[in-house]
Each structure stands twice: as structure tokens, then as C-alpha cells.
């Protein structure tokens, strides 16, 4: 299978600011949220400390040529449209780095970039990629029906099968999964036609007996996954399946680690990617205690004033420390949790153009 086929697979997405969080929580919890933040301010944002803005600002400065991200496969760098979309969503969630987001969106709309990600629309068409790009176009206020010459809603609806599953049309097989299904529901619910009822039914029926959701459909054993459950809960809440969504949130709270974070399927150690997604589902879903714990765990992974200035604001993948190899993706997906925003209502409207930096107190002069 060529690298192009690998690159189309849906990527895991996929912050609440200290001020917004303190306004939403009881006094004791608000104090805990404020205490978790490093002593610093975020310039280019509000003048106060904004973990989400600091992370988005660092992320914007990592863009290759100022408009996209790349991934390396067998020693060769390839354009990474999925990670670039993660960044676009992160910038909107943080309400900052809008100029970078605009450049990235223009890059995504280039025919050569678009075709390599979505497929040609005839023999090759990828459900998860189409859903994710449609959501990004909506968040940016672009014209989804004419994005880079492609009618994204129509393309996505063409991939709906009689079962209600959005499936890939590809010579390489069908790699569609719960990530793409959830993103499709969230994105299409924002269109005039809404999300197809059959597609909502299909995702709802995939729920495991314990309330979580699996990544892959049709497995002999239904094994819930943090990332899939976080996305599915948001999708079902957006499409009116509140009971199913609540069960997904119940599963998340029951599987939260003692450090407040969340682990990937089959792992026990918390990571920023899964924690960011879970927190972005919990806080909008009204699970403020669990959501605050997740938010605090993300703040602890953020590189603060004691770190090298070049990495301040970035979010480490896990507690083992900052690793440039995975920090970009970890930061992009952590920002949703740091902002406390879900995907259903995410918008770039009113975002500040600049990419904020973490402004730290100057070191005290030696006598």
C-alpha cells in the first residue's frame, strides 16, 4: 500500500481558559483551576494566562512554510492534511492564531493537497477525511459546497451506505471507523439537511454494553476506546441522542485516571491526545468535576516558564517529558480540552489574528 493510502486514514483529533473555567465552576474548583496555571501571562491574547492560547500560539509557529504540517514516512516528508486540520480546529478553539488558520485553510483547499487527502471522488473517496475537512471548512466559515472546487457535504453523503455507515470507496479497502462516523454526524448536523437518521442510528447501535464506543465497527468483542467514545458522545449529543451521549460520558468518567488524564486503548498511562478529546466532551457535557480534572492534567503537561523559550506553551504527550517527535500532534489535540469547547458549536468567528506567546517574568538580576 502506498504512503498516500496510509495518509488518508482518519487521524485522532483532534483550551477552557482559566478565566472561562473560573466563571463556570464553584469557588473551590475555580481556585484549584487558577492555582494549576503557571505564573505567566499570554501576550497577544488577553494579557492574562491562557493555556489554550499559549498552546495555539506555539502550534502556529511550528507550521511548515507557515501553512501546513508534514509527517515523515520511511525518511520522506509528506503533507499531513489531518494534522493541519487538527491545528485549524485548535486555533478556533483557542480563539487565536487566525492568520495562521487562514493560511492553513487556503493550503488545504489547493487541488493537489485536497485530492491527496480526500481521493478523486470517483474510484477513491475517504469518509473520515471528508468529514474532518467538512467540519474544518464549517468552523472557518468557508463555503463547504465549493471548498477547493469540491462539494464536501455532497461528497460525504455519497459515501453513506444503506446500513447507515459512512464508508470509504477505495481499491485499498474500507478504513472507515467510529472517528469518521462521529465527525460526519457532527459536520452534517451543521448543514441545512442535518445528519442522516440512518447514520445516527448506526453510531448509536455501535455502543458497547458498558457505554463506551469502539474504534472499529463489527468486531466480535466490543472494546471501548477513549478517543472514539469522546467523539461519539459529542456526535450523539449534537444529533439528539442524549441518553446514548450520557452513557458515553459515564464511561469516560469511570475510566479517568487518578492523575485526571485519560489513556489510549490498551494503555494505562495518561496522554495529552486522549485527555484533550475526553475533556472537550466532558466539559460541554456538564461533567465539570471530571472535566476540571482533565483540564488540570493538561495544564501540568504544558511547557511553562522553566522550559526552553522555544517550546513554551507546547503540551507534552505524557508525563515522561517534552518530545519534539510527538509534541505537535499532542498540542493540537490538547487545545480542545484546554479551551473546554466541543466540536459541535466550534467557530473561528472573532478569533484574534496573532499567535500568542507565553510571557514569563524576567529572571531576577544577580546582585
mmCIF file of C-alpha atoms in Angstrom:
data_model
loop_
_atom_site.group_PDB
_atom_site.id
_atom_site.type_symbol
_atom_site.label_atom_id
_atom_site.label_comp_id
_atom_site.label_asym_id
_atom_site.label_seq_id
_atom_site.Cartn_x
_atom_site.Cartn_y
_atom_site.Cartn_z
ATOM 1 C CA UNK A 1 0.000 0.000 0.000
ATOM 2 C CA UNK A 2 1.473 3.391 -0.960
ATOM 3 C CA UNK A 3 2.072 6.145 1.537
ATOM 4 C CA UNK A 4 -0.803 8.142 0.026
ATOM 5 C CA UNK A 5 -3.216 5.428 1.075
ATOM 6 C CA UNK A 6 -1.864 5.477 4.591
ATOM 7 C CA UNK A 7 -2.173 9.220 4.873
ATOM 8 C CA UNK A 8 -5.913 9.278 4.254
ATOM 9 C CA UNK A 9 -6.739 7.304 7.359
ATOM 10 C CA UNK A 10 -8.601 9.436 9.917
ATOM 11 C CA UNK A 11 -6.237 10.883 12.474
ATOM 12 C CA UNK A 12 -7.150 11.280 16.112
ATOM 13 C CA UNK A 13 -8.034 14.784 16.656
ATOM 14 C CA UNK A 14 -8.263 16.025 17.179
ATOM 15 C CA UNK A 15 -8.247 25.091 25.576
ATOM 16 C CA UNK A 16 -11.278 26.137 28.802
ATOM 17 C CA UNK A 17 -9.244 29.218 29.667
ATOM 18 C CA UNK A 18 -8.542 29.920 33.321
ATOM 19 C CA UNK A 19 -10.939 32.860 33.188
ATOM 20 C CA UNK A 20 -13.755 30.971 31.490
ATOM 21 C CA UNK A 21 -13.345 27.990 33.770
ATOM 22 C CA UNK A 22 -13.402 30.022 36.939
ATOM 23 C CA UNK A 23 -16.627 31.652 35.793
ATOM 24 C CA UNK A 24 -18.293 28.285 35.285
ATOM 25 C CA UNK A 25 -17.239 26.388 38.404
ATOM 26 C CA UNK A 26 -17.869 26.677 42.138
ATOM 27 C CA UNK A 27 -15.418 28.796 44.109
ATOM 28 C CA UNK A 28 -13.346 25.887 45.408
ATOM 29 C CA UNK A 29 -12.955 24.368 41.955
ATOM 30 C CA UNK A 30 -12.251 27.767 40.429
ATOM 31 C CA UNK A 31 -9.445 28.327 42.917
ATOM 32 C CA UNK A 32 -7.969 24.946 42.009
ATOM 33 C CA UNK A 33 -8.074 25.818 38.307
ATOM 34 C CA UNK A 34 -6.315 29.121 38.841
ATOM 35 C CA UNK A 35 -3.704 27.539 41.090
ATOM 36 C CA UNK A 36 -2.894 24.957 38.415
ATOM 37 C CA UNK A 37 -1.768 27.622 35.954
ATOM 38 C CA UNK A 38 1.890 28.678 35.829
ATOM 39 C CA UNK A 39 2.729 32.229 36.887
ATOM 40 C CA UNK A 40 2.823 33.823 33.447
ATOM 41 C CA UNK A 41 0.731 35.799 31.018
ATOM 42 C CA UNK A 42 -0.124 35.163 27.401
ATOM 43 C CA UNK A 43 0.768 38.097 25.201
ATOM 44 C CA UNK A 44 -1.219 38.574 22.028
ATOM 45 C CA UNK A 45 -4.334 37.167 23.731
ATOM 46 C CA UNK A 46 -5.982 38.777 26.725
ATOM 47 C CA UNK A 47 -2.994 39.761 28.813
ATOM 48 C CA UNK A 48 -3.823 37.068 31.365
ATOM 49 C CA UNK A 49 -2.706 33.473 31.424
ATOM 50 C CA UNK A 50 -4.499 31.424 28.764
ATOM 51 C CA UNK A 51 -3.213 27.852 28.495
ATOM 52 C CA UNK A 52 -5.184 27.253 25.292
ATOM 53 C CA UNK A 53 -3.902 30.442 23.654
ATOM 54 C CA UNK A 54 -0.313 29.708 24.655
ATOM 55 C CA UNK A 55 -0.572 26.223 23.157
ATOM 56 C CA UNK A 56 -2.173 27.507 19.952
ATOM 57 C CA UNK A 57 0.496 30.168 19.596
ATOM 58 C CA UNK A 58 3.303 27.634 19.875
ATOM 59 C CA UNK A 59 1.496 25.382 17.408
ATOM 60 C CA UNK A 60 1.186 28.176 14.850
ATOM 61 C CA UNK A 61 4.927 28.793 14.964
ATOM 62 C CA UNK A 62 5.606 25.148 14.069
ATOM 63 C CA UNK A 63 3.749 25.249 10.742
ATOM 64 C CA UNK A 64 5.951 24.324 7.787
ATOM 65 C CA UNK A 65 6.165 27.342 5.462
ATOM 66 C CA UNK A 66 3.599 28.934 7.743
ATOM 67 C CA UNK A 67 0.644 26.976 6.366
ATOM 68 C CA UNK A 68 0.816 23.224 6.955
ATOM 69 C CA UNK A 69 2.301 20.264 8.791
ATOM 70 C CA UNK A 70 4.208 17.279 7.489
ATOM 71 C CA UNK A 71 4.781 13.727 8.648
ATOM 72 C CA UNK A 72 7.798 11.584 7.855
ATOM 73 C CA UNK A 73 7.314 8.097 6.417
ATOM 74 C CA UNK A 74 10.365 5.964 5.588
ATOM 75 C CA UNK A 75 12.552 9.039 5.735
ATOM 76 C CA UNK A 76 10.393 11.102 3.375
ATOM 77 C CA UNK A 77 8.257 14.054 4.459
ATOM 78 C CA UNK A 78 4.665 14.059 3.245
ATOM 79 C CA UNK A 79 1.998 16.721 3.671
ATOM 80 C CA UNK A 80 -0.147 15.888 6.694
ATOM 81 C CA UNK A 81 -3.598 17.256 5.988
ATOM 82 C CA UNK A 82 -5.128 15.577 9.039
ATOM 83 C CA UNK A 83 -2.720 17.202 11.478
ATOM 84 C CA UNK A 84 -3.108 20.521 9.686
ATOM 85 C CA UNK A 85 -6.876 20.281 10.219
ATOM 86 C CA UNK A 86 -6.272 19.474 13.889
ATOM 87 C CA UNK A 87 -4.350 22.747 14.100
ATOM 88 C CA UNK A 88 -7.108 24.700 12.344
ATOM 89 C CA UNK A 89 -9.626 23.373 14.869
ATOM 90 C CA UNK A 90 -7.237 24.158 17.717
ATOM 91 C CA UNK A 91 -6.785 27.757 16.575
ATOM 92 C CA UNK A 92 -10.561 28.215 16.502
ATOM 93 C CA UNK A 93 -10.974 26.657 19.936
ATOM 94 C CA UNK A 94 -8.347 28.981 21.393
ATOM 95 C CA UNK A 95 -9.762 31.975 19.555
ATOM 96 C CA UNK A 96 -6.302 32.940 18.338
ATOM 97 C CA UNK A 97 -3.729 32.477 15.555
ATOM 98 C CA UNK A 98 -6.431 33.265 12.997
ATOM 99 C CA UNK A 99 -3.920 34.397 10.390
ATOM 100 C CA UNK A 100 -2.165 31.036 10.606
ATOM 101 C CA UNK A 101 -5.530 29.273 10.425
ATOM 102 C CA UNK A 102 -6.443 31.206 7.268
ATOM 103 C CA UNK A 103 -3.163 30.239 5.591
ATOM 104 C CA UNK A 104 -3.631 26.595 6.580
ATOM 105 C CA UNK A 105 -7.188 26.589 5.252
ATOM 106 C CA UNK A 106 -6.012 28.013 1.931
ATOM 107 C CA UNK A 107 -3.349 25.302 1.761
ATOM 108 C CA UNK A 108 -5.949 22.605 2.400
ATOM 109 C CA UNK A 109 -8.061 23.957 -0.480
ATOM 110 C CA UNK A 110 -5.255 23.520 -3.035
ATOM 111 C CA UNK A 111 -6.315 20.860 -5.596
ATOM 112 C CA UNK A 112 -3.137 18.835 -5.191
ATOM 113 C CA UNK A 113 -3.463 18.823 -1.410
ATOM 114 C CA UNK A 114 -7.213 18.247 -1.464
ATOM 115 C CA UNK A 115 -7.103 15.308 -3.867
ATOM 116 C CA UNK A 116 -4.326 13.597 -1.954
ATOM 117 C CA UNK A 117 -6.416 13.693 1.199
ATOM 118 C CA UNK A 118 -9.986 13.109 0.027
ATOM 119 C CA UNK A 119 -9.319 10.955 -3.027
ATOM 120 C CA UNK A 120 -10.508 11.761 -6.541
ATOM 121 C CA UNK A 121 -14.146 11.358 -5.574
ATOM 122 C CA UNK A 122 -14.763 8.546 -8.025
ATOM 123 C CA UNK A 123 -12.557 5.499 -7.565
ATOM 124 C CA UNK A 124 -11.082 6.858 -4.333
ATOM 125 C CA UNK A 125 -13.136 8.686 -1.708
ATOM 126 C CA UNK A 126 -12.445 8.617 2.026
ATOM 127 C CA UNK A 127 -15.224 9.097 4.547
ATOM 128 C CA UNK A 128 -13.225 10.115 7.612
ATOM 129 C CA UNK A 129 -11.071 12.588 5.727
ATOM 130 C CA UNK A 130 -14.078 14.149 4.005
ATOM 131 C CA UNK A 131 -15.949 14.519 7.304
ATOM 132 C CA UNK A 132 -12.989 16.071 9.051
ATOM 133 C CA UNK A 133 -12.323 18.569 6.279
ATOM 134 C CA UNK A 134 -16.022 19.465 6.082
ATOM 135 C CA UNK A 135 -16.002 20.264 9.788
ATOM 136 C CA UNK A 136 -12.896 22.433 9.384
ATOM 137 C CA UNK A 137 -14.483 24.335 6.491
ATOM 138 C CA UNK A 138 -17.591 24.970 8.582
ATOM 139 C CA UNK A 139 -15.564 26.104 11.563
ATOM 140 C CA UNK A 140 -13.628 28.516 9.360
ATOM 141 C CA UNK A 141 -16.793 29.924 7.807
ATOM 142 C CA UNK A 142 -15.706 28.768 4.355
ATOM 143 C CA UNK A 143 -18.155 27.582 1.667
ATOM 144 C CA UNK A 144 -18.319 23.809 2.248
ATOM 145 C CA UNK A 145 -20.151 23.185 -1.017
ATOM 146 C CA UNK A 146 -17.326 24.779 -3.013
ATOM 147 C CA UNK A 147 -14.212 24.093 -0.973
ATOM 148 C CA UNK A 148 -11.305 23.892 -3.399
ATOM 149 C CA UNK A 149 -13.852 23.046 -6.081
ATOM 150 C CA UNK A 150 -15.351 20.157 -4.095
ATOM 151 C CA UNK A 151 -18.871 19.960 -2.677
ATOM 152 C CA UNK A 152 -17.874 18.453 0.657
ATOM 153 C CA UNK A 153 -21.382 17.782 2.049
ATOM 154 C CA UNK A 154 -22.452 16.100 -1.193
ATOM 155 C CA UNK A 155 -19.241 14.062 -1.345
ATOM 156 C CA UNK A 156 -19.724 12.891 2.236
ATOM 157 C CA UNK A 157 -23.386 11.990 1.725
ATOM 158 C CA UNK A 158 -22.410 9.954 -1.340
ATOM 159 C CA UNK A 159 -20.392 7.699 0.975
ATOM 160 C CA UNK A 160 -23.407 6.812 3.136
ATOM 161 C CA UNK A 161 -24.224 3.117 2.753
ATOM 162 C CA UNK A 162 -27.678 1.535 3.232
ATOM 163 C CA UNK A 163 -26.625 0.393 6.708
ATOM 164 C CA UNK A 164 -26.086 3.994 7.789
ATOM 165 C CA UNK A 165 -22.319 3.693 7.849
ATOM 166 C CA UNK A 166 -20.137 6.220 6.061
ATOM 167 C CA UNK A 167 -17.650 4.025 4.225
ATOM 168 C CA UNK A 168 -14.556 4.515 2.096
ATOM 169 C CA UNK A 169 -14.709 3.848 -1.608
ATOM 170 C CA UNK A 170 -11.193 2.644 -2.344
ATOM 171 C CA UNK A 171 -9.088 -0.020 -4.016
ATOM 172 C CA UNK A 172 -7.148 -0.225 -0.759
ATOM 173 C CA UNK A 173 -10.123 -1.295 1.329
ATOM 174 C CA UNK A 174 -12.503 0.361 3.745
ATOM 175 C CA UNK A 175 -10.757 2.019 6.696
ATOM 176 C CA UNK A 176 -13.803 3.960 7.897
ATOM 177 C CA UNK A 177 -14.406 3.797 11.635
ATOM 178 C CA UNK A 178 -16.098 5.446 14.595
ATOM 179 C CA UNK A 179 -13.902 8.552 14.335
ATOM 180 C CA UNK A 180 -15.099 9.301 10.827
ATOM 181 C CA UNK A 181 -18.703 8.334 11.588
ATOM 182 C CA UNK A 182 -18.807 10.712 14.552
ATOM 183 C CA UNK A 183 -17.171 13.563 12.653
ATOM 184 C CA UNK A 184 -19.611 13.017 9.785
ATOM 185 C CA UNK A 185 -22.590 13.377 12.119
ATOM 186 C CA UNK A 186 -21.147 16.486 13.777
ATOM 187 C CA UNK A 187 -20.317 18.105 10.436
ATOM 188 C CA UNK A 188 -23.547 17.207 8.616
ATOM 189 C CA UNK A 189 -25.676 18.274 11.560
ATOM 190 C CA UNK A 190 -24.352 21.761 10.887
ATOM 191 C CA UNK A 191 -25.684 21.676 7.301
ATOM 192 C CA UNK A 192 -29.254 22.560 6.289
ATOM 193 C CA UNK A 193 -30.116 18.906 5.688
ATOM 194 C CA UNK A 194 -28.837 17.753 9.057
ATOM 195 C CA UNK A 195 -27.267 14.378 9.798
ATOM 196 C CA UNK A 196 -28.979 11.369 8.173
ATOM 197 C CA UNK A 197 -31.110 9.448 10.692
ATOM 198 C CA UNK A 198 -29.719 6.132 9.486
ATOM 199 C CA UNK A 199 -26.175 7.312 10.203
ATOM 200 C CA UNK A 200 -27.145 8.422 13.702
ATOM 201 C CA UNK A 201 -28.817 5.055 14.291
ATOM 202 C CA UNK A 202 -25.728 3.222 13.073
ATOM 203 C CA UNK A 203 -23.410 5.009 15.506
ATOM 204 C CA UNK A 204 -25.851 4.646 18.392
ATOM 205 C CA UNK A 205 -26.107 0.907 17.751
ATOM 206 C CA UNK A 206 -22.314 0.559 17.889
ATOM 207 C CA UNK A 207 -22.237 1.477 21.582
ATOM 208 C CA UNK A 208 -20.749 -1.228 23.794
ATOM 209 C CA UNK A 209 -22.729 -2.645 26.693
ATOM 210 C CA UNK A 210 -20.570 -0.655 29.130
ATOM 211 C CA UNK A 211 -21.485 2.648 27.455
ATOM 212 C CA UNK A 212 -18.231 3.232 25.604
ATOM 213 C CA UNK A 213 -17.644 3.128 21.857
ATOM 214 C CA UNK A 214 -15.128 1.094 19.844
ATOM 215 C CA UNK A 215 -12.884 2.451 17.115
ATOM 216 C CA UNK A 216 -13.637 -0.349 14.646
ATOM 217 C CA UNK A 217 -17.143 -1.479 13.787
ATOM 218 C CA UNK A 218 -18.332 -5.070 13.572
ATOM 219 C CA UNK A 219 -15.787 -6.676 15.884
ATOM 220 C CA UNK A 220 -16.615 -9.903 17.717
ATOM 221 C CA UNK A 221 -15.883 -8.194 21.023
ATOM 222 C CA UNK A 222 -16.942 -4.605 21.579
ATOM 223 C CA UNK A 223 -13.950 -2.876 23.190
ATOM 224 C CA UNK A 224 -14.445 0.776 24.111
ATOM 225 C CA UNK A 225 -11.819 3.394 23.299
ATOM 226 C CA UNK A 226 -11.396 6.783 24.980
ATOM 227 C CA UNK A 227 -10.994 8.795 21.783
ATOM 228 C CA UNK A 228 -13.852 7.072 19.973
ATOM 229 C CA UNK A 229 -16.136 7.475 22.983
ATOM 230 C CA UNK A 230 -15.332 11.178 23.344
ATOM 231 C CA UNK A 231 -16.172 11.847 19.697
ATOM 232 C CA UNK A 232 -19.249 9.607 19.648
ATOM 233 C CA UNK A 233 -20.671 11.235 22.779
ATOM 234 C CA UNK A 234 -20.347 14.654 21.138
ATOM 235 C CA UNK A 235 -21.903 13.411 17.894
ATOM 236 C CA UNK A 236 -24.869 11.794 19.607
ATOM 237 C CA UNK A 237 -25.463 14.801 21.833
ATOM 238 C CA UNK A 238 -25.451 17.036 18.740
ATOM 239 C CA UNK A 239 -27.989 14.810 16.973
ATOM 240 C CA UNK A 240 -30.435 14.458 19.847
ATOM 241 C CA UNK A 241 -29.445 11.084 21.282
ATOM 242 C CA UNK A 242 -28.912 12.437 24.789
ATOM 243 C CA UNK A 243 -29.270 9.125 26.643
ATOM 244 C CA UNK A 244 -26.624 7.479 24.469
ATOM 245 C CA UNK A 245 -24.382 10.520 24.866
ATOM 246 C CA UNK A 246 -24.750 10.484 28.645
ATOM 247 C CA UNK A 247 -23.825 6.808 28.757
ATOM 248 C CA UNK A 248 -20.665 7.635 26.818
ATOM 249 C CA UNK A 249 -19.798 10.392 29.277
ATOM 250 C CA UNK A 250 -20.451 7.982 32.152
ATOM 251 C CA UNK A 251 -17.938 5.587 30.606
ATOM 252 C CA UNK A 252 -15.365 8.363 30.311
ATOM 253 C CA UNK A 253 -15.703 9.432 33.942
ATOM 254 C CA UNK A 254 -15.427 5.813 35.056
ATOM 255 C CA UNK A 255 -12.179 5.373 33.100
ATOM 256 C CA UNK A 256 -10.437 8.570 34.149
ATOM 257 C CA UNK A 257 -7.004 8.009 35.693
ATOM 258 C CA UNK A 258 -6.171 9.238 39.180
ATOM 259 C CA UNK A 259 -3.992 11.990 37.673
ATOM 260 C CA UNK A 260 -7.062 13.353 35.877
ATOM 261 C CA UNK A 261 -5.940 12.234 32.451
ATOM 262 C CA UNK A 262 -7.054 9.511 30.078
ATOM 263 C CA UNK A 263 -5.155 6.668 28.444
ATOM 264 C CA UNK A 264 -5.334 5.233 24.957
ATOM 265 C CA UNK A 265 -6.950 1.843 24.457
ATOM 266 C CA UNK A 266 -4.754 -0.916 25.850
ATOM 267 C CA UNK A 267 -2.600 1.532 27.812
ATOM 268 C CA UNK A 268 -2.697 2.768 31.391
ATOM 269 C CA UNK A 269 -0.632 5.970 31.229
ATOM 270 C CA UNK A 270 -2.458 9.228 30.562
ATOM 271 C CA UNK A 271 -1.657 11.069 27.342
ATOM 272 C CA UNK A 272 -2.498 14.572 26.153
ATOM 273 C CA UNK A 273 -4.258 13.452 22.971
ATOM 274 C CA UNK A 274 -6.871 11.266 24.653
ATOM 275 C CA UNK A 275 -7.190 13.648 27.595
ATOM 276 C CA UNK A 276 -7.798 16.596 25.288
ATOM 277 C CA UNK A 277 -10.583 14.797 23.452
ATOM 278 C CA UNK A 278 -12.188 13.429 26.601
ATOM 279 C CA UNK A 279 -12.104 16.812 28.327
ATOM 280 C CA UNK A 280 -13.640 18.505 25.281
ATOM 281 C CA UNK A 281 -16.570 16.104 25.623
ATOM 282 C CA UNK A 282 -16.896 16.220 29.415
ATOM 283 C CA UNK A 283 -16.931 19.987 29.974
ATOM 284 C CA UNK A 284 -19.585 20.868 27.355
ATOM 285 C CA UNK A 285 -21.485 17.776 28.525
ATOM 286 C CA UNK A 286 -21.816 19.223 32.011
ATOM 287 C CA UNK A 287 -19.340 16.879 33.723
ATOM 288 C CA UNK A 288 -17.478 19.738 35.351
ATOM 289 C CA UNK A 289 -15.668 17.801 38.085
ATOM 290 C CA UNK A 290 -14.214 15.228 35.697
ATOM 291 C CA UNK A 291 -13.663 17.913 33.097
ATOM 292 C CA UNK A 292 -11.732 20.101 35.515
ATOM 293 C CA UNK A 293 -9.525 17.167 36.439
ATOM 294 C CA UNK A 294 -8.788 16.570 32.765
ATOM 295 C CA UNK A 295 -8.107 20.261 32.178
ATOM 296 C CA UNK A 296 -5.696 20.390 35.125
ATOM 297 C CA UNK A 297 -3.817 17.342 33.898
ATOM 298 C CA UNK A 298 -3.326 19.015 30.515
ATOM 299 C CA UNK A 299 -2.028 22.192 32.155
ATOM 300 C CA UNK A 300 0.533 20.122 34.041
ATOM 301 C CA UNK A 301 1.826 18.761 30.721
ATOM 302 C CA UNK A 302 2.198 22.236 29.250
ATOM 303 C CA UNK A 303 5.712 23.620 28.953
ATOM 304 C CA UNK A 304 5.912 26.686 31.163
ATOM 305 C CA UNK A 305 8.354 29.355 32.162
ATOM 306 C CA UNK A 306 11.020 26.895 33.310
ATOM 307 C CA UNK A 307 11.204 25.331 29.837
ATOM 308 C CA UNK A 308 13.315 26.409 26.879
ATOM 309 C CA UNK A 309 11.671 29.534 25.405
ATOM 310 C CA UNK A 310 11.336 27.742 22.064
ATOM 311 C CA UNK A 311 8.919 25.176 23.496
ATOM 312 C CA UNK A 312 6.963 27.270 25.997
ATOM 313 C CA UNK A 313 3.259 26.736 25.503
ATOM 314 C CA UNK A 314 3.634 23.313 23.901
ATOM 315 C CA UNK A 315 1.941 20.323 25.524
ATOM 316 C CA UNK A 316 3.957 17.165 26.101
ATOM 317 C CA UNK A 317 2.388 13.869 25.073
ATOM 318 C CA UNK A 318 2.734 12.434 28.550
ATOM 319 C CA UNK A 319 4.481 12.861 31.878
ATOM 320 C CA UNK A 320 7.752 11.411 30.525
ATOM 321 C CA UNK A 321 8.611 14.894 29.250
ATOM 322 C CA UNK A 322 8.682 17.012 26.130
ATOM 323 C CA UNK A 323 9.420 15.112 22.927
ATOM 324 C CA UNK A 324 9.525 17.110 19.676
ATOM 325 C CA UNK A 325 8.579 13.993 17.729
ATOM 326 C CA UNK A 326 5.054 13.906 19.147
ATOM 327 C CA UNK A 327 4.560 17.352 20.691
ATOM 328 C CA UNK A 328 2.915 18.921 17.653
ATOM 329 C CA UNK A 329 0.094 16.402 17.474
ATOM 330 C CA UNK A 330 -0.234 16.269 21.259
ATOM 331 C CA UNK A 331 -0.534 20.050 21.469
ATOM 332 C CA UNK A 332 -3.044 20.277 18.631
ATOM 333 C CA UNK A 333 -5.343 17.733 20.217
ATOM 334 C CA UNK A 334 -4.866 19.048 23.745
ATOM 335 C CA UNK A 335 -6.096 22.535 22.867
ATOM 336 C CA UNK A 336 -9.736 21.411 22.620
ATOM 337 C CA UNK A 337 -9.573 20.224 26.207
ATOM 338 C CA UNK A 338 -7.721 23.328 27.353
ATOM 339 C CA UNK A 339 -10.420 25.510 25.801
ATOM 340 C CA UNK A 340 -13.263 23.384 27.129
ATOM 341 C CA UNK A 341 -15.033 23.529 23.776
ATOM 342 C CA UNK A 342 -16.670 20.705 21.911
ATOM 343 C CA UNK A 343 -16.726 20.302 18.144
ATOM 344 C CA UNK A 344 -20.449 20.769 17.543
ATOM 345 C CA UNK A 345 -20.501 24.523 18.091
ATOM 346 C CA UNK A 346 -16.883 25.354 17.346
ATOM 347 C CA UNK A 347 -16.338 28.523 15.317
ATOM 348 C CA UNK A 348 -13.405 30.700 14.308
ATOM 349 C CA UNK A 349 -15.589 33.805 14.350
ATOM 350 C CA UNK A 350 -13.944 36.560 16.341
ATOM 351 C CA UNK A 351 -10.608 34.759 16.699
ATOM 352 C CA UNK A 352 -7.622 37.036 17.246
ATOM 353 C CA UNK A 353 -5.199 37.162 14.322
ATOM 354 C CA UNK A 354 -1.951 36.844 16.290
ATOM 355 C CA UNK A 355 -0.219 33.731 17.588
ATOM 356 C CA UNK A 356 0.185 34.323 21.350
ATOM 357 C CA UNK A 357 3.374 33.650 23.248
ATOM 358 C CA UNK A 358 3.813 32.687 26.863
ATOM 359 C CA UNK A 359 5.257 35.775 28.541
ATOM 360 C CA UNK A 360 7.262 34.842 31.604
ATOM 361 C CA UNK A 361 8.665 37.108 34.323
ATOM 362 C CA UNK A 362 12.220 38.203 33.635
ATOM 363 C CA UNK A 363 14.777 36.413 35.817
ATOM 364 C CA UNK A 364 15.847 38.399 38.783
ATOM 365 C CA UNK A 365 19.118 40.261 38.288
ATOM 366 C CA UNK A 366 22.054 38.924 40.244
ATOM 367 C CA UNK A 367 23.405 41.283 42.892
#
